[in-house]
mmCIF file of C-alpha atoms in Angstrom:
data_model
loop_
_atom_site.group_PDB
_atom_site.id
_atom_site.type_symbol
_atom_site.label_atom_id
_atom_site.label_comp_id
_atom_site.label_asym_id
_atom_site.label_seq_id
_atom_site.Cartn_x
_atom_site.Cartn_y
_atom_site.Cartn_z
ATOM 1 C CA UNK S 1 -26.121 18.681 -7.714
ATOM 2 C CA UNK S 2 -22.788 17.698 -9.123
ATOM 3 C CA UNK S 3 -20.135 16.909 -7.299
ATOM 4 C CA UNK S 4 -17.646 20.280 -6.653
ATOM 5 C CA UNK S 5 -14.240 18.422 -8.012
ATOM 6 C CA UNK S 6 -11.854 20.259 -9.861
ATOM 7 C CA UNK S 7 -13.885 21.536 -13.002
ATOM 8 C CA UNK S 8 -10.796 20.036 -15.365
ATOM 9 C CA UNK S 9 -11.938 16.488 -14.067
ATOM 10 C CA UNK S 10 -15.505 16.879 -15.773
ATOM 11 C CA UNK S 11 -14.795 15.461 -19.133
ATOM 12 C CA UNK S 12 -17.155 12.672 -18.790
ATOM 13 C CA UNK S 13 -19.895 12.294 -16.450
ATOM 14 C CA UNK S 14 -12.464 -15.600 -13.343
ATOM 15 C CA UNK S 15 -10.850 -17.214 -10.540
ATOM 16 C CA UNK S 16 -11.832 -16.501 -6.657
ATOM 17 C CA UNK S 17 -9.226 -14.604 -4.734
ATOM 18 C CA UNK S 18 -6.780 -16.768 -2.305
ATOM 19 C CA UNK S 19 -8.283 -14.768 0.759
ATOM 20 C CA UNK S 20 -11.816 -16.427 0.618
ATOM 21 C CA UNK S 21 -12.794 -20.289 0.998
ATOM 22 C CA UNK S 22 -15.089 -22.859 -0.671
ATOM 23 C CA UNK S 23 -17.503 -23.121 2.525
ATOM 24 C CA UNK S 24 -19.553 -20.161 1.150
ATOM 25 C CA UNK S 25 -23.222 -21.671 0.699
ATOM 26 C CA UNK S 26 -25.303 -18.906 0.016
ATOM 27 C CA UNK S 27 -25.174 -15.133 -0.450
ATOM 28 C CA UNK S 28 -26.074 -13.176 2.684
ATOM 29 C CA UNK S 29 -29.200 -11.487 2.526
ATOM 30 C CA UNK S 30 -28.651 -7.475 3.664
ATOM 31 C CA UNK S 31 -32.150 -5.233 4.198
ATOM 32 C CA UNK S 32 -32.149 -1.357 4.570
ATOM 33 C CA UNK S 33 -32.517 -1.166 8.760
ATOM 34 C CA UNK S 34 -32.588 2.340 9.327
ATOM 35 C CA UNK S 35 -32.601 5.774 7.237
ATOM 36 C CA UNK S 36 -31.982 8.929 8.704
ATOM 37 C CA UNK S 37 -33.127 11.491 5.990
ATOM 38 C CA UNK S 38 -32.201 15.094 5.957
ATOM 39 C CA UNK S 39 -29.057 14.192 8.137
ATOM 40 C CA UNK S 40 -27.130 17.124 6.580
ATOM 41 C CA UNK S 41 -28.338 20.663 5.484
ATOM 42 C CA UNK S 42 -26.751 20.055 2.316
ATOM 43 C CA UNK S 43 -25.093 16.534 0.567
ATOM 44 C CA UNK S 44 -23.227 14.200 2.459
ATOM 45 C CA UNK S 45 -19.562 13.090 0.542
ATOM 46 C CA UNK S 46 -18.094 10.807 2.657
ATOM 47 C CA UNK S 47 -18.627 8.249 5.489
ATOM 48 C CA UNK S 48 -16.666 6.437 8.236
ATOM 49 C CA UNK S 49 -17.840 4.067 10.883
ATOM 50 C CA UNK S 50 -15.647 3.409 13.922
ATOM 51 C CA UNK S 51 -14.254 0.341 15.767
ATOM 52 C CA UNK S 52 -16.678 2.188 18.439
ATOM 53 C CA UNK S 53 -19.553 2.177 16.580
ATOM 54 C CA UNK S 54 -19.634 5.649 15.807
ATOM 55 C CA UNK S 55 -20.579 6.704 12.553
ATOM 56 C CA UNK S 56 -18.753 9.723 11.238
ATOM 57 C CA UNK S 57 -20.339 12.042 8.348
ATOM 58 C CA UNK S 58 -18.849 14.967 6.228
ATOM 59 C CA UNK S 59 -20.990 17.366 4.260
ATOM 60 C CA UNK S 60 -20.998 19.879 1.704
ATOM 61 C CA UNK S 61 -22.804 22.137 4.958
ATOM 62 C CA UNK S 62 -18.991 22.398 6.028
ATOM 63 C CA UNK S 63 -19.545 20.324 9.070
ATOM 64 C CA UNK S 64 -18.657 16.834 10.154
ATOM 65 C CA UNK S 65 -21.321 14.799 12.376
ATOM 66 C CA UNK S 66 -21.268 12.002 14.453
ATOM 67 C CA UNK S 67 -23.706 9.483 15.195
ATOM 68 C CA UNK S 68 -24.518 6.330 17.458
ATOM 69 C CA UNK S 69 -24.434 3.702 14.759
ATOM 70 C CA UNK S 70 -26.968 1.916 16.517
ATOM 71 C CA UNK S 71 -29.748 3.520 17.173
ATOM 72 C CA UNK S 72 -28.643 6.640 14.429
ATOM 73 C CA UNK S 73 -29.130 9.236 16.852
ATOM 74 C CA UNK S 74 -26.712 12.378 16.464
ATOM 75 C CA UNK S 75 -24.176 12.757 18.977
ATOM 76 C CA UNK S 76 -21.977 15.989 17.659
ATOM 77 C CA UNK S 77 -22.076 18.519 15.163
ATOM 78 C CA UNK S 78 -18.354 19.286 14.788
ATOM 79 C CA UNK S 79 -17.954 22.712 13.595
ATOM 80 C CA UNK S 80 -14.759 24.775 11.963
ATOM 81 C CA UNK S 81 -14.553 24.037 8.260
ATOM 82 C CA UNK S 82 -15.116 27.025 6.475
ATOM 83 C CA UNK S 83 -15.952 24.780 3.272
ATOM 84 C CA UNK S 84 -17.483 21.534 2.154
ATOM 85 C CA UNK S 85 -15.967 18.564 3.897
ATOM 86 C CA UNK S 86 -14.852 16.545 1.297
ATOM 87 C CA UNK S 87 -13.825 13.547 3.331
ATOM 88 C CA UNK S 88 -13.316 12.018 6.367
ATOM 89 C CA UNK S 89 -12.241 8.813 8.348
ATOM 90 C CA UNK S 90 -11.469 6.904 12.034
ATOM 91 C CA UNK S 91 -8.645 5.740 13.299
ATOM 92 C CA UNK S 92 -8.557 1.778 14.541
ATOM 93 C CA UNK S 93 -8.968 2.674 18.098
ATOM 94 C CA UNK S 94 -12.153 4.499 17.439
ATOM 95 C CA UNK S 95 -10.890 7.440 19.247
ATOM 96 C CA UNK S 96 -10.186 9.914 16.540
ATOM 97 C CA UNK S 97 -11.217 11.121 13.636
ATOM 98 C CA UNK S 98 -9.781 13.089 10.578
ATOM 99 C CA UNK S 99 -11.498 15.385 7.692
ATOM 100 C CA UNK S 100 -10.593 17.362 4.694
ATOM 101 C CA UNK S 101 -12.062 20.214 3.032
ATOM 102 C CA UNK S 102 -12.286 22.352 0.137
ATOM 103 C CA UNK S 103 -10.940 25.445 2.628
ATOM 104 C CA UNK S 104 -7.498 23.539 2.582
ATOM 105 C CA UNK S 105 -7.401 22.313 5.938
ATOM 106 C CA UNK S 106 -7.171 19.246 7.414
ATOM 107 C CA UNK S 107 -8.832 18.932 11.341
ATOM 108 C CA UNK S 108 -8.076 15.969 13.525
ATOM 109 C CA UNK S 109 -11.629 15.694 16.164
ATOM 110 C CA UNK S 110 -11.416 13.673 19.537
ATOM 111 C CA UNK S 111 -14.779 11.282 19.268
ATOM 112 C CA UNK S 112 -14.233 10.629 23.083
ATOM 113 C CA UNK S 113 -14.687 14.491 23.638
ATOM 114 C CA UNK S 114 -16.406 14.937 20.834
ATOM 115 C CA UNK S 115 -14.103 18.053 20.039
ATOM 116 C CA UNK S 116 -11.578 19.692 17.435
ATOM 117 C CA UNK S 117 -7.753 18.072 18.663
ATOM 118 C CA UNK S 118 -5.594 20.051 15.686
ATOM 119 C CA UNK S 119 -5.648 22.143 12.460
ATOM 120 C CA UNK S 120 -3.446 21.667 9.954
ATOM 121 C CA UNK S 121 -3.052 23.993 7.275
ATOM 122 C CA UNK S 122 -1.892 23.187 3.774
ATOM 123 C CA UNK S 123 -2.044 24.926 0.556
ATOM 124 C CA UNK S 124 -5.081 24.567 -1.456
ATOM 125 C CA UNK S 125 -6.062 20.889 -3.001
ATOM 126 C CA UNK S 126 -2.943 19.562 -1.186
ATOM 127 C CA UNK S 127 -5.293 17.867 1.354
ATOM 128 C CA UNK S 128 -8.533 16.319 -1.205
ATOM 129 C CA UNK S 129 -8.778 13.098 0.615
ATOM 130 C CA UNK S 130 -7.114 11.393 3.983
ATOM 131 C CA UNK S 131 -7.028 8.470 5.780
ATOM 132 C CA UNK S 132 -5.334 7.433 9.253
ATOM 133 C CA UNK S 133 -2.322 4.791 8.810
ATOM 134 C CA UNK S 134 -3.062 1.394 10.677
ATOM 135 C CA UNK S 135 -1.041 2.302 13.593
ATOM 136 C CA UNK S 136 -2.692 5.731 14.218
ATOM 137 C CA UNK S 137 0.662 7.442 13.744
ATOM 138 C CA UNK S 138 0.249 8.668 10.183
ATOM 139 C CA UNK S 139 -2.906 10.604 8.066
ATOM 140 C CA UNK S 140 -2.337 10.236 4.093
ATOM 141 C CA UNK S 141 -3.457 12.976 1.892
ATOM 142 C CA UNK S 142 -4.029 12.863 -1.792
ATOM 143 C CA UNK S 143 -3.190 16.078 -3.657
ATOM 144 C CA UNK S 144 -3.985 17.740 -7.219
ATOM 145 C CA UNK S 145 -0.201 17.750 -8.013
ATOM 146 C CA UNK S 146 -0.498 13.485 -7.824
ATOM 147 C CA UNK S 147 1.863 13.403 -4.865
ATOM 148 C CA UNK S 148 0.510 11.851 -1.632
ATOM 149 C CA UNK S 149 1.185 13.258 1.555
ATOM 150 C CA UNK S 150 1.993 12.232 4.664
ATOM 151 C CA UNK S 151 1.212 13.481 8.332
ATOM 152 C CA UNK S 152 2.041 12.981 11.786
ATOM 153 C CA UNK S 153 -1.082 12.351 14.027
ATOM 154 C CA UNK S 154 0.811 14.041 17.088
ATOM 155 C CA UNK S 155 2.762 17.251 15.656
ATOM 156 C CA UNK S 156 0.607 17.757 12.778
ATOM 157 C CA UNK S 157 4.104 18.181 10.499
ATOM 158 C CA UNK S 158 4.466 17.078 7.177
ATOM 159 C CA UNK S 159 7.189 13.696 7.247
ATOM 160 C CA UNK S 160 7.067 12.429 3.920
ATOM 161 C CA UNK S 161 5.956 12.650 0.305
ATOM 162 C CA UNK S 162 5.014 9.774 -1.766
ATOM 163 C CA UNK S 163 5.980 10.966 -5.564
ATOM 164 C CA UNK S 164 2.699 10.770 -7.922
ATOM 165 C CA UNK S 165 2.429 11.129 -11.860
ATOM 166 C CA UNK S 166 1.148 14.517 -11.651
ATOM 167 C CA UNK S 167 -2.362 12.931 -11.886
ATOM 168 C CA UNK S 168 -4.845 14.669 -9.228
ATOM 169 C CA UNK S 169 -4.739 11.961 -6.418
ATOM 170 C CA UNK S 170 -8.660 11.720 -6.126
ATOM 171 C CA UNK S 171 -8.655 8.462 -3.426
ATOM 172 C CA UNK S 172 -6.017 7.200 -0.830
ATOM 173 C CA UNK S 173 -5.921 3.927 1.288
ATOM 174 C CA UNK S 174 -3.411 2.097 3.432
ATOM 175 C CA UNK S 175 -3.263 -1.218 3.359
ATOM 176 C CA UNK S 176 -4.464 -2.716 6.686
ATOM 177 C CA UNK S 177 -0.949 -4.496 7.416
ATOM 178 C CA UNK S 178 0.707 -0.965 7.389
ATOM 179 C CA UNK S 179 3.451 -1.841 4.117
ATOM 180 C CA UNK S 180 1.414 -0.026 1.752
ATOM 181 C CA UNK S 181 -0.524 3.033 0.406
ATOM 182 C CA UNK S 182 -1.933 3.037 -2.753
ATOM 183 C CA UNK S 183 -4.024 6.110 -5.139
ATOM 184 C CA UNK S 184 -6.696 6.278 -7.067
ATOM 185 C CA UNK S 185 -5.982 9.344 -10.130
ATOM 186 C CA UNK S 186 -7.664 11.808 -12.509
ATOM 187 C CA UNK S 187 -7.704 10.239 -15.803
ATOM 188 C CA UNK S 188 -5.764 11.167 -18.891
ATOM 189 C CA UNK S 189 -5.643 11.065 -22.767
ATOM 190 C CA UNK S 190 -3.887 7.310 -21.937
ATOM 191 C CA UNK S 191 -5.817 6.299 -19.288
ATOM 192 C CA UNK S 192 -6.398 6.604 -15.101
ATOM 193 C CA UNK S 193 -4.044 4.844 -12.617
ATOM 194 C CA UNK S 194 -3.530 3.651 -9.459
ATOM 195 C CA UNK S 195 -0.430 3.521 -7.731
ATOM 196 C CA UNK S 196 0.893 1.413 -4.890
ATOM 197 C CA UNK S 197 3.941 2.161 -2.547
ATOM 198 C CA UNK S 198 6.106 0.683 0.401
ATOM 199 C CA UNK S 199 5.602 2.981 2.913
ATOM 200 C CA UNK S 200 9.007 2.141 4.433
ATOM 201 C CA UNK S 201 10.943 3.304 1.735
ATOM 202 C CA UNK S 202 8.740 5.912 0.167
ATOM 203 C CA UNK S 203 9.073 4.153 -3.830
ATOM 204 C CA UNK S 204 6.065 3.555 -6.204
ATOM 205 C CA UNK S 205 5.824 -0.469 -6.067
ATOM 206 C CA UNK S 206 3.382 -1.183 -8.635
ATOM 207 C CA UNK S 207 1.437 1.028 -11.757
ATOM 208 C CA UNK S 208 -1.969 -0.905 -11.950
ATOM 209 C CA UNK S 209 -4.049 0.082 -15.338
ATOM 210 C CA UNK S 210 -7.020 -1.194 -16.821
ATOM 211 C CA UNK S 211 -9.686 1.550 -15.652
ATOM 212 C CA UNK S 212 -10.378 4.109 -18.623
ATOM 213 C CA UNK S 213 -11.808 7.127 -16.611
ATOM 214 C CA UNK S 214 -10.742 8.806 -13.054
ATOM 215 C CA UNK S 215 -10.829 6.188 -10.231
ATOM 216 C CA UNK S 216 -12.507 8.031 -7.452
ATOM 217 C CA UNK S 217 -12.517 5.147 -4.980
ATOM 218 C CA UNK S 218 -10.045 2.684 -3.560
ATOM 219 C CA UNK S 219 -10.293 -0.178 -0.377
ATOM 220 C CA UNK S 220 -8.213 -2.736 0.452
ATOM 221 C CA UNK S 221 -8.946 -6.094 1.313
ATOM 222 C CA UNK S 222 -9.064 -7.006 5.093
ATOM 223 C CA UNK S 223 -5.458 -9.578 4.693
ATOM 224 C CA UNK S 224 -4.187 -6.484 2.683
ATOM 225 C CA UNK S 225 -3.427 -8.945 -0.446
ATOM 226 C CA UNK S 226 -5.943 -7.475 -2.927
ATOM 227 C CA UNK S 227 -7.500 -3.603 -4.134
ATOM 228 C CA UNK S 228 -10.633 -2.747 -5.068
ATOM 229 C CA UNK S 229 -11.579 0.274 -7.196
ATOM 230 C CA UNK S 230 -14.186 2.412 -8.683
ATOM 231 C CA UNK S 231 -14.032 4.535 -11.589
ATOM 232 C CA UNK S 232 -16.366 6.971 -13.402
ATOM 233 C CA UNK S 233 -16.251 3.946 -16.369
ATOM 234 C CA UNK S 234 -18.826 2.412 -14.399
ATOM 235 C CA UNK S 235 -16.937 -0.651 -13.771
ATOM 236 C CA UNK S 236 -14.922 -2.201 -10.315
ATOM 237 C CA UNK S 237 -11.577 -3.552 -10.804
ATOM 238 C CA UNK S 238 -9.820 -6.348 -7.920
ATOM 239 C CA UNK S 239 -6.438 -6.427 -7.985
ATOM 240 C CA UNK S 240 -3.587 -8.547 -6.685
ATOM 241 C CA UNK S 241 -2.036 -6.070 -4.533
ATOM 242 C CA UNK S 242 1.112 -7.904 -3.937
ATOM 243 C CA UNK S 243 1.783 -9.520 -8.100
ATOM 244 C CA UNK S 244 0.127 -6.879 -9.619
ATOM 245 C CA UNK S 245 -2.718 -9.260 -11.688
ATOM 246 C CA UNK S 246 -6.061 -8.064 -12.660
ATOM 247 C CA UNK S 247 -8.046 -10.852 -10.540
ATOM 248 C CA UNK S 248 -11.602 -9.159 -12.379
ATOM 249 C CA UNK S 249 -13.870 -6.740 -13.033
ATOM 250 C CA UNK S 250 -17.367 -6.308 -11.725
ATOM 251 C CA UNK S 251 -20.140 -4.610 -13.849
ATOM 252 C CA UNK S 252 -23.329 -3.384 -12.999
ATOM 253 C CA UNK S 253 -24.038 0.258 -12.552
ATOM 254 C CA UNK S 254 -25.285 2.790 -15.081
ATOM 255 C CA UNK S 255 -23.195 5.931 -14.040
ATOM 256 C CA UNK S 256 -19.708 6.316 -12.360
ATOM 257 C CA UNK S 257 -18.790 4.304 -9.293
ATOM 258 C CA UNK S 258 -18.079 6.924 -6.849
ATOM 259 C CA UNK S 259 -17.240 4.311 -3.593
ATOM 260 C CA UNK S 260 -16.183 1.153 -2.511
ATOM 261 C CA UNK S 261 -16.347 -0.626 0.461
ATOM 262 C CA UNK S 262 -14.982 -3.865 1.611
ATOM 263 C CA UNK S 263 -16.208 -5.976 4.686
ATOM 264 C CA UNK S 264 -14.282 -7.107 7.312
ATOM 265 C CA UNK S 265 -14.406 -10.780 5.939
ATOM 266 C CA UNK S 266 -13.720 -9.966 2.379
ATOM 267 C CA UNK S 267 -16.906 -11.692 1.099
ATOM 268 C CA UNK S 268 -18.619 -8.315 0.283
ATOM 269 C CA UNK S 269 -17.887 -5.713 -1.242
ATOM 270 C CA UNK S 270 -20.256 -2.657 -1.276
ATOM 271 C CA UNK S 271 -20.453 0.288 -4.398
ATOM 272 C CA UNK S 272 -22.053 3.618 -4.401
ATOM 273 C CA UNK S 273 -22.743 5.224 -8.034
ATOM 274 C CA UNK S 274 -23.977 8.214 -9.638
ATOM 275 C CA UNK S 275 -26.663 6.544 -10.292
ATOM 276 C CA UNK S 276 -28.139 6.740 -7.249
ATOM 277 C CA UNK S 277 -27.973 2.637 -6.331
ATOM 278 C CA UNK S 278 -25.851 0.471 -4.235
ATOM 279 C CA UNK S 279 -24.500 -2.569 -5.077
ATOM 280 C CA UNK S 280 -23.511 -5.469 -2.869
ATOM 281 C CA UNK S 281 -21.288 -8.034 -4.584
ATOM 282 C CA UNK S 282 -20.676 -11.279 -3.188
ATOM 283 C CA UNK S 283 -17.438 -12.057 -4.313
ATOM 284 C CA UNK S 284 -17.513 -16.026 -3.252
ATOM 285 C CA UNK S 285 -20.958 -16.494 -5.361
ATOM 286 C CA UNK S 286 -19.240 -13.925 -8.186
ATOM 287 C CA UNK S 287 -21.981 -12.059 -8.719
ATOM 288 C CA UNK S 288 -24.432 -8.407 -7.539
ATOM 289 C CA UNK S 289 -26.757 -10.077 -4.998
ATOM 290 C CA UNK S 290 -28.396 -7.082 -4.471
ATOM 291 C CA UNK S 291 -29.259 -3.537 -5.763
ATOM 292 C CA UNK S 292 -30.423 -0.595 -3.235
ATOM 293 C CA UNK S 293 -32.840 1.863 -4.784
ATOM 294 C CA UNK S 294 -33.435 3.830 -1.911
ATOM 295 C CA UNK S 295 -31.198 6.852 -2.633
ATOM 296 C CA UNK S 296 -33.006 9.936 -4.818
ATOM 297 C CA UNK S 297 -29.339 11.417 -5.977
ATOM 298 C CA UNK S 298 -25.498 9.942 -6.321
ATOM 299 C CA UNK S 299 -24.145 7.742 -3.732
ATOM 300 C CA UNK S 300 -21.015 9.181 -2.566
ATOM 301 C CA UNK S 301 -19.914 7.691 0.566
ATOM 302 C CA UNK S 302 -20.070 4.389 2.038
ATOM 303 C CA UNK S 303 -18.846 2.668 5.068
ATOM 304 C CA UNK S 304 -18.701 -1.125 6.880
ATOM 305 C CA UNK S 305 -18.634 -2.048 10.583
ATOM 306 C CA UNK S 306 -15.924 -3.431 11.970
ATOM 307 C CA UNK S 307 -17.724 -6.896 11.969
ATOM 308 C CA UNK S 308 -19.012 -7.019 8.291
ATOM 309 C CA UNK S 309 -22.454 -7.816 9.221
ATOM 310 C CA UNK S 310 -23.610 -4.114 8.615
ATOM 311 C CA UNK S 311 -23.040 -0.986 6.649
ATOM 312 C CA UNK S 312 -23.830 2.810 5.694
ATOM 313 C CA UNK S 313 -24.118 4.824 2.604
ATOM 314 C CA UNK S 314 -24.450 8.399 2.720
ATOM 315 C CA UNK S 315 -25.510 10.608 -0.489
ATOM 316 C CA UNK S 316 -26.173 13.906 -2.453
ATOM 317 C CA UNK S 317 -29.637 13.193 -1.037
ATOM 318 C CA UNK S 318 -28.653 14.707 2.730
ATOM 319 C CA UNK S 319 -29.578 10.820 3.877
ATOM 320 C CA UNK S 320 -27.784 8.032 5.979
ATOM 321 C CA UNK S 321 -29.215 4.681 5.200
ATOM 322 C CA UNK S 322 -27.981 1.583 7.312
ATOM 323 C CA UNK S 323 -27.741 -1.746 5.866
ATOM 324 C CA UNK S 324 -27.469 -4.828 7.947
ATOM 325 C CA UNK S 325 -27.627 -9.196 7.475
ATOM 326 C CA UNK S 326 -31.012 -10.301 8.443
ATOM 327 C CA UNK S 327 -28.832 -12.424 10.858
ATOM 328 C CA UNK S 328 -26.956 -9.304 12.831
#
C-alpha cells in the first residue's frame, strides 16, 4: 500500500560534527529484541517513545496505541479519529501525547489516564504532522499551504504562524534547546527545502538546499547544533543548524527515506525507507553499520529511547520491531 499523501506529491516514487568525540572505538552492535506483528489492523505511520517508556503508535486503522516499551504489551487503544492517524508524538515529561489525522483534527491524550485531554479542530491538511515544543507549552503543525503552525498545549488556540514557501510542510521538529523549528517540504521544479526559524521572533533563519525530492523526515541533534533529513532521493543530509553548512550526506537505501531518528548521544542515527530496511549509521565510524531486513513493506516511523541504547520502527507491515545494544 502506498502511502495516502496528497496525490500531487506522487511524482516520483567529510569532517565529524563538533558534538561527538575521538573516544569512539567501535560501532555498537544493535539486534532486533522484540517484534510485535499485527500491532495495528491496518499500517502503522508514525512512532513515539516516551521519557516513560511508553511507546506511542498511530495507524492508518484511525487509532493511536500505547504500549509498555519493555515488555511490548498494549496498554490503550485510544479511540476518536475518524481517519488515518498520520502522526503522533510525547511530550518530555512523558505525560502527554499528541496526534494528527487525515480527518483534520489534532487530539492531545493523557498517557497517565490513558484518555483523550482536547480536540482541536482545523481546516483540512492544516494539521499533517505535529510535535510538542521542549517546554510542553507549544504543538507545531506542518500544513499543505507551507506555513507551520503553532498551538497552545493548555487552550488549544492557535498563537502563531511561522510563514512557509507555499511548499506542503511534510515534517516538523523543534530543536531540543527550544530557539528553533525547522520543515521538511514537498519538492518542486527547483528543488525541496527545509526551513529553519527563531521561534522567538517568528522569522525564517536559514533556507537549507541540497535534497532533490520531498524531504519527508527531519530530527535534530540532541545539543540542537545539527539537522538530519530524509528525502524520497534516497539520500540523508546533516546539517549545521546554527552556520547553515552541509556537514554530509549518507547513502545507502534503494527507495525514499521516509524517517529519521537520532539517539540521545548523537552517535546514531536511525533511517526507515520504502524499501522496507533500516539503517543504523554510526556517525563517529562514518559509515551504515547495520541494515534491518525484517520489515515485509515501507518503514514509516521510527523512534529512540530516551537513553540511546534502544529503538522502534513501525511500518506498512502492521509491525513494531524493537531494536536494542547487546549491552542495554
Amino acid at each position: 500500500m502506498l502511502f495516502l499523501f496528497p496525490i500531487h506529491l506522487f511524482i516520483h516514487p567529510p569532517h565529524k560534527p563538533e558534538f561527538l568525540t575521538s573516544h569512539h572505538i567501535m560501532p555498537a552492535q544493535f539486534v532486533t529484541s522484540l517484534t510485535k506483528d499485527e500491532a495495528h489492523e491496518d499500517g502503522i505511520w508514525s512512532v513515539s517513545w516516551s521519557s516513560k517508556n511508553q511507546l506511542v503508535t498511530g495507524s492508518l486503522d484511525n487509532t493511536v496505541r500505547v504500549w509498555d516499551a519493555e515488555n511490548g504489551e498494549l496498554k490503550a487503544t485510544l479511540t476518536g479519529h475518524n481517519l488515518a492517524v498520520n502522526s503522533v508524538d510525547t511530550n518530555v515529561e512523558g505525560t502527554l501525547a499528541v496526534s494528527t489525522s487525515l480527518d483534520s483534527q489534532i487530539r492531545i491524550w493523557d498517557l497517565e489516564q490513558l484518555k483523550q485531554q482536547k480536540i482541536i479542530d482545523v481546516g483540512a491538511a492544516e494539521a499533517w504532522t505535529a510535535k510538542f515544543s521542549p517546554d510542553s507549552k507549544h504543538i507545531v503543525t506542518g500544513s499543505s499551504s507551507g506555513n507551520l503552525n503553532q498551538f497552545s498545549v493548555e487552550s488549544g488556540e492557535k498563537v502563531q504562524t511561522f510563514e512557509g514557501r507555499g511548499k506542503f510542510a511534510m515534517c516538523v521538529a523543534y530543536s531540543p534547546n527550544g530557539e528553533y523549528v525547522a520543515c521538511g517540504t514537498e519538492s518542486s521544479s527547483d528543488s525541496a527545502t527545509v526551513l529553519l526559524f527563531d521561534v522567538a521572533t517568528g522569522k525564517l533563519r536559514s533556507t537549507f538546499k541540497g535534497h532533490a525530492m520531498t524531504v519527508r523526515s527531519l530530527a535534530f541533534s540532541a545539543d540542537s547544533s545539527k539537522l538530519i533529513t530524509g528525502s524520497d532521493d534516497k539520500r540523508i543530509m546533516i546539517y549545521d543548524a546554527v552556520h547553515g553548512d552541509t556537514i554530509r550526506t549518507l547513502s545507502g537505501h534503494a527507495s525514499w527515506v521516509t524517517s529519521v531518528a537520532v539517539s540521545s548521544d548523537g552517535v546514531h542515527v536511525a533511517s526507515g525507507s520504502s524499501d522496507s530496511k533500516v539503517k543504523l549509521w554510526d556517525l563517529i565510524a562514518d559509515q551504515c553499520i547495520d541494515t534491518m531486513d525484517g520489515h515485509s513493506d515501507q518503514v514509516l516511523g521510527l523512534a529512540w529511547n530516551k537513553n540511546g541504547n534502544k529503538f522502534a520502527s513501525v511500518s506498512e507491515d502492521r509491525a513494531i520491531k524493537y531494536y536494542s545494544t547487546t549491552s542495554a
